[in-house]
Short mmCIF file of C-alpha atoms in Angstrom, two decimals:
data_model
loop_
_atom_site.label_atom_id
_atom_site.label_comp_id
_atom_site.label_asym_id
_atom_site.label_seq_id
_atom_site.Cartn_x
_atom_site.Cartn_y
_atom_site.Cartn_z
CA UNK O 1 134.77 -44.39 -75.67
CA UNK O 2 133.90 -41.86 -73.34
CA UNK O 3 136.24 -39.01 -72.86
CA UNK O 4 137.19 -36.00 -70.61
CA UNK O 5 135.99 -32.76 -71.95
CA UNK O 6 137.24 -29.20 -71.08
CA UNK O 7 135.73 -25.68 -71.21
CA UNK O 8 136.35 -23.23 -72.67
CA UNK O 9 139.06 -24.22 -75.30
CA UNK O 10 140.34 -20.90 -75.38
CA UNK O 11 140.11 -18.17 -72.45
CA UNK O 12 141.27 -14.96 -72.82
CA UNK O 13 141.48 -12.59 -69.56
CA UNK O 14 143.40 -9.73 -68.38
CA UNK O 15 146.04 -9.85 -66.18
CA UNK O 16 144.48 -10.06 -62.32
CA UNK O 17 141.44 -11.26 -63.25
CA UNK O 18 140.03 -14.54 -61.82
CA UNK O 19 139.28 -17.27 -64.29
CA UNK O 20 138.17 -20.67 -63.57
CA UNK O 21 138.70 -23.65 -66.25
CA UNK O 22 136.29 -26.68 -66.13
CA UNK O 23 136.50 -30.32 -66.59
CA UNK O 24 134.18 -32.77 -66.86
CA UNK O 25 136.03 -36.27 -65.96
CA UNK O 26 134.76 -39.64 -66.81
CA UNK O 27 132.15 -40.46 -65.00
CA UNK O 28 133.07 -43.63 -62.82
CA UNK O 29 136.66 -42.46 -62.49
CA UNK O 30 137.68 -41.07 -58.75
CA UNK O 31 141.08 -39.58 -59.50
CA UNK O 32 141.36 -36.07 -61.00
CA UNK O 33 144.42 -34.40 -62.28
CA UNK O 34 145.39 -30.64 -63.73
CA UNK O 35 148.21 -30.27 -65.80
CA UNK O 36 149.58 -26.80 -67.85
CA UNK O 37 151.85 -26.78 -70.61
CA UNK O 38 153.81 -23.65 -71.48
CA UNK O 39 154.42 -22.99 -75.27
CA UNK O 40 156.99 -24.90 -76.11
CA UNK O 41 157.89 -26.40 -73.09
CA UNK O 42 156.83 -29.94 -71.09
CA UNK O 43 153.88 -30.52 -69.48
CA UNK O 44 153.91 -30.24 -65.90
CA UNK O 45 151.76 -32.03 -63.11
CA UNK O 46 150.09 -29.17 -60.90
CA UNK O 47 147.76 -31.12 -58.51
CA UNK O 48 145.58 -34.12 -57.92
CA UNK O 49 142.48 -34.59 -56.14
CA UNK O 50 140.79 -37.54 -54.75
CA UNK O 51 138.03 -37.91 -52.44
CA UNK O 52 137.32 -34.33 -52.37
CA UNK O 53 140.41 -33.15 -50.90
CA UNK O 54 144.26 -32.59 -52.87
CA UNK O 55 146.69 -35.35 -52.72
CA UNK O 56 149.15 -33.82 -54.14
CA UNK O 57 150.57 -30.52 -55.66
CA UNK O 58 153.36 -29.03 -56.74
CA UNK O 59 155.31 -26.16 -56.47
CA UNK O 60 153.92 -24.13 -59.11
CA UNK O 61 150.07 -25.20 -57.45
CA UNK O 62 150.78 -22.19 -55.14
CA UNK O 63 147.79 -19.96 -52.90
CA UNK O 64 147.20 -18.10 -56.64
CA UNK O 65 145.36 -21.32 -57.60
CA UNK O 66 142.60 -23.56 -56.11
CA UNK O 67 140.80 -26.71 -57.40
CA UNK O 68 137.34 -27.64 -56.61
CA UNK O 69 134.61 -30.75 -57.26
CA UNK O 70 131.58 -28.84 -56.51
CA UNK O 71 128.81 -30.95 -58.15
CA UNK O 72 130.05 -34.11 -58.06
CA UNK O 73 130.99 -33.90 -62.19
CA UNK O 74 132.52 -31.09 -62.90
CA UNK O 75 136.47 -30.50 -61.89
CA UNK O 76 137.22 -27.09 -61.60
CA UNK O 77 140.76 -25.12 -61.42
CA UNK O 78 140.30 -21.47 -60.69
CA UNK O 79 143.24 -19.06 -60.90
CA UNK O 80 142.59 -15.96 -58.67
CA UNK O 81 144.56 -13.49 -59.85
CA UNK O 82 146.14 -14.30 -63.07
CA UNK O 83 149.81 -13.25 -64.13
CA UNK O 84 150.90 -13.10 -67.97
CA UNK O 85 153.39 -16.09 -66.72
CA UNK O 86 149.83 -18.17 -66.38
CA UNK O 87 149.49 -18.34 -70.22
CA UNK O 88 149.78 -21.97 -70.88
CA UNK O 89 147.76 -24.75 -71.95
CA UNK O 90 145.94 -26.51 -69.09
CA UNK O 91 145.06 -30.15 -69.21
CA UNK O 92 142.45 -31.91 -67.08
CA UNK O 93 142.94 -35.50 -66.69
CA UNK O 94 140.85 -38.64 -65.03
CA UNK O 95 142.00 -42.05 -64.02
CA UNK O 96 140.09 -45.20 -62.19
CA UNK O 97 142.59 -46.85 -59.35
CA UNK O 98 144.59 -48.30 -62.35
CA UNK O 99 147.20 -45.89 -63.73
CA UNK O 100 146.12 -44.52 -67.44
CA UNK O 101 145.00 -41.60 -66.96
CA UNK O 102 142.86 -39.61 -69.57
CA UNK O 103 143.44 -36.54 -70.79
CA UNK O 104 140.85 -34.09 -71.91
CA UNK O 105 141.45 -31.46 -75.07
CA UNK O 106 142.93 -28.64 -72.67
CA UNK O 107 141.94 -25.25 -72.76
CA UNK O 108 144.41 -22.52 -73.72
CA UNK O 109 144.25 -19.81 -71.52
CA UNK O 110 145.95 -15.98 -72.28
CA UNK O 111 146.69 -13.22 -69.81
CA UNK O 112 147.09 -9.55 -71.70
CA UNK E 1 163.91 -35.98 -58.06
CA UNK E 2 162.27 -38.13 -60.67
CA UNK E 3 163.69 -36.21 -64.00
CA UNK E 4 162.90 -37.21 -68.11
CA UNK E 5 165.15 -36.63 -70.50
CA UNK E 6 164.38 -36.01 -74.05
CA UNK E 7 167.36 -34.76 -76.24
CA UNK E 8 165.88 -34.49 -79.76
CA UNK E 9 163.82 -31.71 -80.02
CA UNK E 10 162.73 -32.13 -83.54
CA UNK E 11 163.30 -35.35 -86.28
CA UNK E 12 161.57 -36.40 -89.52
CA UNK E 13 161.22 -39.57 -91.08
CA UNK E 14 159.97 -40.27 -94.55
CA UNK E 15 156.36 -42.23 -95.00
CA UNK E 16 156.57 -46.05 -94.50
CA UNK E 17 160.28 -45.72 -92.64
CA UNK E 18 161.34 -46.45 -89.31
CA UNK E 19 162.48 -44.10 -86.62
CA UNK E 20 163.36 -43.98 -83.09
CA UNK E 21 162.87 -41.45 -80.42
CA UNK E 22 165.04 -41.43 -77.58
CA UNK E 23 164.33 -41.05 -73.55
CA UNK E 24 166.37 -41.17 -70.69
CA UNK E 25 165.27 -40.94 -67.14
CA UNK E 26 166.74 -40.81 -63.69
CA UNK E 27 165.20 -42.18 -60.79
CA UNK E 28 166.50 -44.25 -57.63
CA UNK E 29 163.35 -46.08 -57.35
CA UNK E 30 163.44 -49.60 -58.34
CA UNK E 31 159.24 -49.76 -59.48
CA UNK E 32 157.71 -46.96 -61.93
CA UNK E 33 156.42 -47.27 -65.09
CA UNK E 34 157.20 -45.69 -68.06
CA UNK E 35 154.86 -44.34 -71.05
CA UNK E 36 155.00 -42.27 -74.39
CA UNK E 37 152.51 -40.31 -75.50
CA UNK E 38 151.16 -38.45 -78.52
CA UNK E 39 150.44 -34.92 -79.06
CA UNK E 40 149.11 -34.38 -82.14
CA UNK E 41 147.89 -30.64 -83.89
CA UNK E 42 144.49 -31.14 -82.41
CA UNK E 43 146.47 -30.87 -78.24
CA UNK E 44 144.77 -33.94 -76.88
CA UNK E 45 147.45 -36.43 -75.77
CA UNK E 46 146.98 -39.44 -76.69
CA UNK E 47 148.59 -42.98 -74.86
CA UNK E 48 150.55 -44.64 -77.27
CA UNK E 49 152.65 -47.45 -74.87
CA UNK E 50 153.51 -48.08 -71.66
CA UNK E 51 156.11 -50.14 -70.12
CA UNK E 52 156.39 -51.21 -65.86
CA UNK E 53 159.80 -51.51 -65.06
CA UNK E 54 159.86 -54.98 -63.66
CA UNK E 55 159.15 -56.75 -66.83
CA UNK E 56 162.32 -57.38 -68.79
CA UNK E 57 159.71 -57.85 -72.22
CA UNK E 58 159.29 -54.88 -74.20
CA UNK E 59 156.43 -53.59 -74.86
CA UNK E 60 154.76 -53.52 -78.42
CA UNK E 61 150.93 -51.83 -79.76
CA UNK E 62 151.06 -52.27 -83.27
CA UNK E 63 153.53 -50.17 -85.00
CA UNK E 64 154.93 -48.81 -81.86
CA UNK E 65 157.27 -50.60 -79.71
CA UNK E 66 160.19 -49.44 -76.96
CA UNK E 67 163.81 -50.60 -76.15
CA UNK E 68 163.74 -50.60 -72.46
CA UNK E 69 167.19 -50.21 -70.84
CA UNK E 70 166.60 -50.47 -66.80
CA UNK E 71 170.16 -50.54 -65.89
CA UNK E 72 170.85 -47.45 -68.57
CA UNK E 73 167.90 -45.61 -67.81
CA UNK E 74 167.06 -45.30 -71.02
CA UNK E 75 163.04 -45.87 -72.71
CA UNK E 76 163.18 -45.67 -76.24
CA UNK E 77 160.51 -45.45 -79.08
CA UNK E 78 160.75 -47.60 -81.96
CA UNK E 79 157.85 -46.17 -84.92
CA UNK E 80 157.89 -48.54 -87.70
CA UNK E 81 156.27 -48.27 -91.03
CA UNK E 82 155.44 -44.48 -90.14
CA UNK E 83 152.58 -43.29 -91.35
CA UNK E 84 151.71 -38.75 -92.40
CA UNK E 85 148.41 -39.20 -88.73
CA UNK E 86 151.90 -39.86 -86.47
CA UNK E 87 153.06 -36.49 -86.91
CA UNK E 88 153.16 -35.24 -83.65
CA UNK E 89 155.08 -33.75 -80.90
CA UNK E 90 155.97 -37.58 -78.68
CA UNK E 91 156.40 -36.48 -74.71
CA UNK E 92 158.50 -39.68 -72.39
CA UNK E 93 156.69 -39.86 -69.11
CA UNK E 94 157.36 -41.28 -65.50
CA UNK E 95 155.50 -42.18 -63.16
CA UNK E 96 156.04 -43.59 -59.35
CA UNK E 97 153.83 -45.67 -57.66
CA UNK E 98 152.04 -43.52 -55.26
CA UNK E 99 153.36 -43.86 -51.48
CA UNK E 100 150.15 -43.18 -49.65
CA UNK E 101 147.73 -41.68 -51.37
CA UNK E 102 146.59 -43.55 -54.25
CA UNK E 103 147.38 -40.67 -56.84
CA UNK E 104 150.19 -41.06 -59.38
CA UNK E 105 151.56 -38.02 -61.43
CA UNK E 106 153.44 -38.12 -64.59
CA UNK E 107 156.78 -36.41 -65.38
CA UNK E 108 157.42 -35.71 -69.03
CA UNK E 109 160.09 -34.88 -71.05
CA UNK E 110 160.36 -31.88 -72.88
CA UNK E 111 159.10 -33.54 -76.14
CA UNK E 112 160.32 -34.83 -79.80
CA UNK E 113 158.22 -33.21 -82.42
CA UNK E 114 157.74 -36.06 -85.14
CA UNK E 115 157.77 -34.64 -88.68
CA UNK E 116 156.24 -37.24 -91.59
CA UNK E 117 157.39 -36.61 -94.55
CA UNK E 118 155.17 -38.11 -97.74
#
């Protein structure tokens, strides 16, 4: 069954650096989704793309971060300058039109 | 807004019982769809059911079904025969038919970590 993968699985950076966490979605699907999950807390939507533009984000998605498609399979989420409050566990996700959507491993990502 | 409510943070079952995980939501929207879904050690969530809220028949996969309550709100997971692979953390999501845009988003709950006890 093919499957959303994410790179790296674990990214460690200082605090203001930039980092950028990839996603490869399932190939045929047209809906692309980043989620974070604080330790020990819910997981919480951050933004969706389709058609190469955002649908949707939410608060949290704020001017710090920035999502881009830039070869037509990769999904990327790029934090410019991180906080320690950005230590979390992101999750990429795909869907087709229908509503499951999949989610890849995540990659845990720590500001020092 | 759309919240999820999960108010067990932690249970445990023994192998081959049955347990049930509770969710509550609020919403004044008459069409979303509810899911659960599976977090096991390895992070990747997993699906495990999904319900739309305008069929009255619960939904079933296997060992997993749900009580669905519209008029209470309430989504509940039913695990039966439980088996040491479903210890997990469970997350209740929501999820709105998009307006516009063709995107959905899920809200979660906070999570019910699922102990299996052999």
């Amino acid at each position: 069954e093919p499957e959303v993968t994410q790179t790296p699985s674990h990214q460690v950076t200082q605090m203001g650096q930039e980092v950028i966490l990839r996603c490869v979605p399932i190939s045929n699907h047209l809906y692309f989704y980043w989620y974070r999950q604080i330790l020990g807390q819910k997981v919480e939507f951050l933004v969706s793309f389709y058609n190469n533009e955002i649908s949707e984000k939410s608060e949290i998605f704020d001017d710090q971060f920035s999502v881009e498609r830039p070869d037509g399979s990769n999904f990327t989420l790029k934090i410019r300058s991180t906080k320690l409050e950005d230590s979390a566990m992101y999750f990429c996700a795909s869907s087709e039109v229908s509503l499951k959507q999949y989610f890849g491993p995540g990659t845990r990502l720590t500001v020092t | 807004a759309q919240t999820v409510t999960q108010s067990q943070p932690e249970m445990s079952v023994q192998e081959a019982e049955t347990v049930t995980l509770s969710c509550t939501y609020d919403t004044s929207e008459s069409n979303y769809y509810l899911f659960w879904y599976k977090q096991p050690p390895s992070r990747q969530m997993i699906l495990v059911i999904r319900q739309e809220a305008y069929k009255q028949q619960n939904a079933t996969e296997n060992r997993f079904s749900v009580n669905f309550q519209k008029a209470a709100k309430s989504f509940s997971l039913k695990i039966s025969d439980s088996q040491l692979g479903d210890t997990a953390m469970y997350f209740c999501a929501f999820m709105n038919p998009p307006l516009t845009s063709g995107t959905y988003k899920y809200i979660f709950g906070t999570g019910t970590r699922l102990k299996v006890l052999a």
